[in-house]
JSON list of C-alpha atoms in Angstrom, two decimals:
[
{"chain": "A", "resi": 168, "resn": "MET", "atom": "CA", "xyz": [5.82, 9.73, 6.08]},
{"chain": "A", "resi": 169, "resn": "VAL", "atom": "CA", "xyz": [3.96, 6.89, 4.35]},
{"chain": "A", "resi": 170, "resn": "ILE", "atom": "CA", "xyz": [0.77, 6.43, 6.36]},
{"chain": "A", "resi": 171, "resn": "GLY", "atom": "CA", "xyz": [-1.77, 9.03, 5.24]},
{"chain": "A", "resi": 172, "resn": "THR", "atom": "CA", "xyz": [-0.01, 9.71, 1.94]},
{"chain": "A", "resi": 173, "resn": "ASP", "atom": "CA", "xyz": [-2.09, 10.24, -1.20]},
{"chain": "A", "resi": 174, "resn": "THR", "atom": "CA", "xyz": [-0.78, 8.64, -4.39]},
{"chain": "A", "resi": 175, "resn": "ILE", "atom": "CA", "xyz": [-1.95, 7.26, -7.74]},
{"chain": "A", "resi": 176, "resn": "TYR", "atom": "CA", "xyz": [-2.71, 3.60, -8.47]},
{"chain": "A", "resi": 177, "resn": "LEU", "atom": "CA", "xyz": [-0.78, 2.56, -11.60]},
{"chain": "A", "resi": 178, "resn": "GLY", "atom": "CA", "xyz": [-1.43, -1.18, -11.66]},
{"chain": "A", "resi": 179, "resn": "ASN", "atom": "CA", "xyz": [-3.97, -3.31, -13.48]},
{"chain": "A", "resi": 180, "resn": "GLU", "atom": "CA", "xyz": [-4.65, -5.87, -10.74]},
{"chain": "A", "resi": 181, "resn": "ILE", "atom": "CA", "xyz": [-7.69, -3.93, -9.44]},
{"chain": "A", "resi": 182, "resn": "PRO", "atom": "CA", "xyz": [-10.13, -3.21, -12.31]},
{"chain": "A", "resi": 183, "resn": "GLY", "atom": "CA", "xyz": [-11.39, 0.35, -12.54]},
{"chain": "A", "resi": 184, "resn": "LEU", "atom": "CA", "xyz": [-8.82, 1.81, -10.13]},
{"chain": "A", "resi": 185, "resn": "GLN", "atom": "CA", "xyz": [-6.00, 2.56, -12.58]},
{"chain": "A", "resi": 186, "resn": "GLY", "atom": "CA", "xyz": [-5.10, 6.25, -12.57]},
{"chain": "A", "resi": 187, "resn": "GLN", "atom": "CA", "xyz": [-7.19, 6.91, -9.46]},
{"chain": "A", "resi": 188, "resn": "LYS", "atom": "CA", "xyz": [-5.94, 8.69, -6.37]},
{"chain": "A", "resi": 189, "resn": "VAL", "atom": "CA", "xyz": [-5.80, 6.57, -3.19]},
{"chain": "A", "resi": 190, "resn": "ARG", "atom": "CA", "xyz": [-4.84, 7.24, 0.44]},
{"chain": "A", "resi": 191, "resn": "ILE", "atom": "CA", "xyz": [-2.52, 4.88, 2.30]},
{"chain": "A", "resi": 192, "resn": "PHE", "atom": "CA", "xyz": [-3.81, 3.62, 5.66]},
{"chain": "A", "resi": 193, "resn": "ALA", "atom": "CA", "xyz": [-1.30, 0.84, 6.39]},
{"chain": "A", "resi": 194, "resn": "VAL", "atom": "CA", "xyz": [1.36, -1.42, 4.92]},
{"chain": "A", "resi": 195, "resn": "LEU", "atom": "CA", "xyz": [0.73, -5.16, 4.81]},
{"chain": "A", "resi": 196, "resn": "HIS", "atom": "CA", "xyz": [4.31, -6.23, 5.41]},
{"chain": "A", "resi": 197, "resn": "GLY", "atom": "CA", "xyz": [5.27, -9.10, 3.09]},
{"chain": "A", "resi": 198, "resn": "GLY", "atom": "CA", "xyz": [1.68, -9.25, 1.82]},
{"chain": "A", "resi": 199, "resn": "THR", "atom": "CA", "xyz": [2.60, -10.60, -1.63]},
{"chain": "A", "resi": 200, "resn": "ARG", "atom": "CA", "xyz": [4.57, -13.56, -0.27]},
{"chain": "A", "resi": 201, "resn": "PRO", "atom": "CA", "xyz": [2.79, -16.94, -0.25]},
{"chain": "A", "resi": 202, "resn": "ASP", "atom": "CA", "xyz": [3.80, -17.44, 3.40]},
{"chain": "A", "resi": 203, "resn": "ALA", "atom": "CA", "xyz": [2.39, -14.07, 4.56]},
{"chain": "A", "resi": 204, "resn": "ASP", "atom": "CA", "xyz": [0.62, -14.37, 7.92]},
{"chain": "A", "resi": 205, "resn": "PRO", "atom": "CA", "xyz": [-2.11, -11.75, 8.39]},
{"chain": "A", "resi": 206, "resn": "ASP", "atom": "CA", "xyz": [-2.30, -12.69, 12.08]},
{"chain": "A", "resi": 207, "resn": "ALA", "atom": "CA", "xyz": [1.39, -11.94, 12.75]},
{"chain": "A", "resi": 208, "resn": "ASP", "atom": "CA", "xyz": [2.21, -8.89, 14.88]},
{"chain": "A", "resi": 209, "resn": "ASP", "atom": "CA", "xyz": [4.51, -7.51, 12.18]},
{"chain": "A", "resi": 210, "resn": "TYR", "atom": "CA", "xyz": [2.04, -7.86, 9.28]},
{"chain": "A", "resi": 211, "resn": "TYR", "atom": "CA", "xyz": [-0.13, -4.73, 9.63]},
{"chain": "A", "resi": 212, "resn": "ALA", "atom": "CA", "xyz": [1.91, -1.53, 9.99]},
{"chain": "A", "resi": 213, "resn": "ASP", "atom": "CA", "xyz": [-0.51, 1.35, 10.53]},
{"chain": "A", "resi": 214, "resn": "THR", "atom": "CA", "xyz": [1.96, 3.89, 11.90]},
{"chain": "A", "resi": 215, "resn": "ASP", "atom": "CA", "xyz": [5.14, 5.26, 10.37]},
{"chain": "A", "resi": 216, "resn": "GLU", "atom": "CA", "xyz": [6.99, 4.26, 13.52]},
{"chain": "A", "resi": 217, "resn": "LYS", "atom": "CA", "xyz": [5.99, 0.60, 13.22]},
{"chain": "A", "resi": 218, "resn": "LEU", "atom": "CA", "xyz": [6.77, 0.67, 9.52]},
{"chain": "A", "resi": 219, "resn": "ALA", "atom": "CA", "xyz": [10.25, 2.04, 10.24]},
{"chain": "A", "resi": 220, "resn": "ARG", "atom": "CA", "xyz": [10.87, -0.76, 12.76]},
{"chain": "A", "resi": 221, "resn": "LEU", "atom": "CA", "xyz": [9.97, -3.26, 10.02]},
{"chain": "A", "resi": 222, "resn": "GLY", "atom": "CA", "xyz": [12.45, -1.71, 7.60]},
{"chain": "A", "resi": 223, "resn": "GLY", "atom": "CA", "xyz": [10.09, 0.42, 5.51]},
{"chain": "A", "resi": 224, "resn": "VAL", "atom": "CA", "xyz": [8.15, -0.48, 2.40]},
{"chain": "A", "resi": 225, "resn": "THR", "atom": "CA", "xyz": [9.46, -3.27, 0.14]},
{"chain": "A", "resi": 226, "resn": "ALA", "atom": "CA", "xyz": [8.48, -4.73, -3.21]},
{"chain": "A", "resi": 227, "resn": "GLU", "atom": "CA", "xyz": [6.94, -7.69, -1.31]},
{"chain": "A", "resi": 228, "resn": "ASP", "atom": "CA", "xyz": [4.40, -5.51, 0.52]},
{"chain": "A", "resi": 229, "resn": "ARG", "atom": "CA", "xyz": [0.78, -4.77, -0.14]},
{"chain": "A", "resi": 230, "resn": "ILE", "atom": "CA", "xyz": [-0.82, -1.49, 0.88]},
{"chain": "A", "resi": 231, "resn": "ASP", "atom": "CA", "xyz": [-4.10, -0.93, 2.72]},
{"chain": "A", "resi": 232, "resn": "ALA", "atom": "CA", "xyz": [-5.54, 1.99, 0.75]},
{"chain": "A", "resi": 233, "resn": "ALA", "atom": "CA", "xyz": [-8.87, 3.60, -0.06]},
{"chain": "A", "resi": 234, "resn": "PRO", "atom": "CA", "xyz": [-9.92, 5.52, -3.16]},
{"chain": "A", "resi": 235, "resn": "ILE", "atom": "CA", "xyz": [-10.23, 9.26, -2.66]},
{"chain": "A", "resi": 236, "resn": "ARG", "atom": "CA", "xyz": [-13.54, 10.82, -3.64]},
{"chain": "A", "resi": 237, "resn": "PRO", "atom": "CA", "xyz": [-13.71, 14.18, -5.48]},
{"chain": "A", "resi": 238, "resn": "ASP", "atom": "CA", "xyz": [-14.53, 15.95, -2.19]},
{"chain": "A", "resi": 239, "resn": "GLY", "atom": "CA", "xyz": [-11.30, 14.65, -0.62]},
{"chain": "A", "resi": 240, "resn": "THR", "atom": "CA", "xyz": [-12.88, 12.03, 1.63]},
{"chain": "A", "resi": 241, "resn": "THR", "atom": "CA", "xyz": [-12.06, 8.36, 1.27]},
{"chain": "A", "resi": 242, "resn": "SER", "atom": "CA", "xyz": [-14.33, 5.50, 0.43]},
{"chain": "A", "resi": 243, "resn": "PHE", "atom": "CA", "xyz": [-15.21, 3.04, 3.21]},
{"chain": "A", "resi": 244, "resn": "VAL", "atom": "CA", "xyz": [-14.12, 0.33, 0.77]},
{"chain": "A", "resi": 245, "resn": "HIS", "atom": "CA", "xyz": [-10.41, -0.42, 1.11]},
{"chain": "A", "resi": 246, "resn": "VAL", "atom": "CA", "xyz": [-8.20, -2.18, -1.43]},
{"chain": "A", "resi": 247, "resn": "ASP", "atom": "CA", "xyz": [-4.83, -3.90, -1.02]},
{"chain": "A", "resi": 248, "resn": "PRO", "atom": "CA", "xyz": [-2.71, -3.16, -4.09]},
{"chain": "A", "resi": 249, "resn": "ARG", "atom": "CA", "xyz": [0.89, -4.26, -4.38]},
{"chain": "A", "resi": 250, "resn": "ALA", "atom": "CA", "xyz": [3.23, -1.51, -3.20]},
{"chain": "A", "resi": 251, "resn": "ILE", "atom": "CA", "xyz": [4.92, -1.46, -6.62]},
{"chain": "A", "resi": 252, "resn": "ASP", "atom": "CA", "xyz": [1.58, -0.56, -8.23]},
{"chain": "A", "resi": 253, "resn": "LEU", "atom": "CA", "xyz": [1.44, 2.79, -6.45]},
{"chain": "A", "resi": 254, "resn": "GLU", "atom": "CA", "xyz": [3.15, 5.82, -7.94]},
{"chain": "A", "resi": 255, "resn": "CYS", "atom": "CA", "xyz": [5.03, 6.67, -4.74]},
{"chain": "A", "resi": 256, "resn": "PHE", "atom": "CA", "xyz": [6.62, 3.19, -4.63]},
{"chain": "A", "resi": 257, "resn": "ALA", "atom": "CA", "xyz": [7.09, 2.60, -8.37]},
{"chain": "A", "resi": 258, "resn": "HIS", "atom": "CA", "xyz": [10.87, 2.81, -7.85]},
{"chain": "A", "resi": 259, "resn": "LEU", "atom": "CA", "xyz": [10.67, -0.53, -6.00]},
{"chain": "A", "resi": 260, "resn": "ARG", "atom": "CA", "xyz": [9.87, -2.31, -9.29]},
{"chain": "A", "resi": 261, "resn": "ASN", "atom": "CA", "xyz": [13.51, -2.09, -10.32]},
{"chain": "A", "resi": 262, "resn": "PRO", "atom": "CA", "xyz": [15.64, -2.25, -7.15]},
{"chain": "A", "resi": 263, "resn": "SER", "atom": "CA", "xyz": [18.90, -1.98, -9.13]},
{"chain": "A", "resi": 264, "resn": "ALA", "atom": "CA", "xyz": [17.91, 1.54, -10.23]},
{"chain": "A", "resi": 265, "resn": "GLN", "atom": "CA", "xyz": [17.93, 2.83, -6.64]}
]
């Protein structure tokens, strides 16, 4: 399961978020590629089933996530970090180590 997972943001691309817990709402398939098409049917995977059909999370993906507040709820403000900047996908940084 990926959608709904809580993880830690490890990157430095989003100021002030480093070390914070975030909740995954969707995967923006190929979101880091310059030719990414946000209007494509296969771009926004908001279910684990759709994500599985697309081949899972890759190093080229961005993640639709929201910071988790101390009470466990999420902010209405969403961010789109690179998948490799989240603790649960950090292994994608070095594919040869898999």
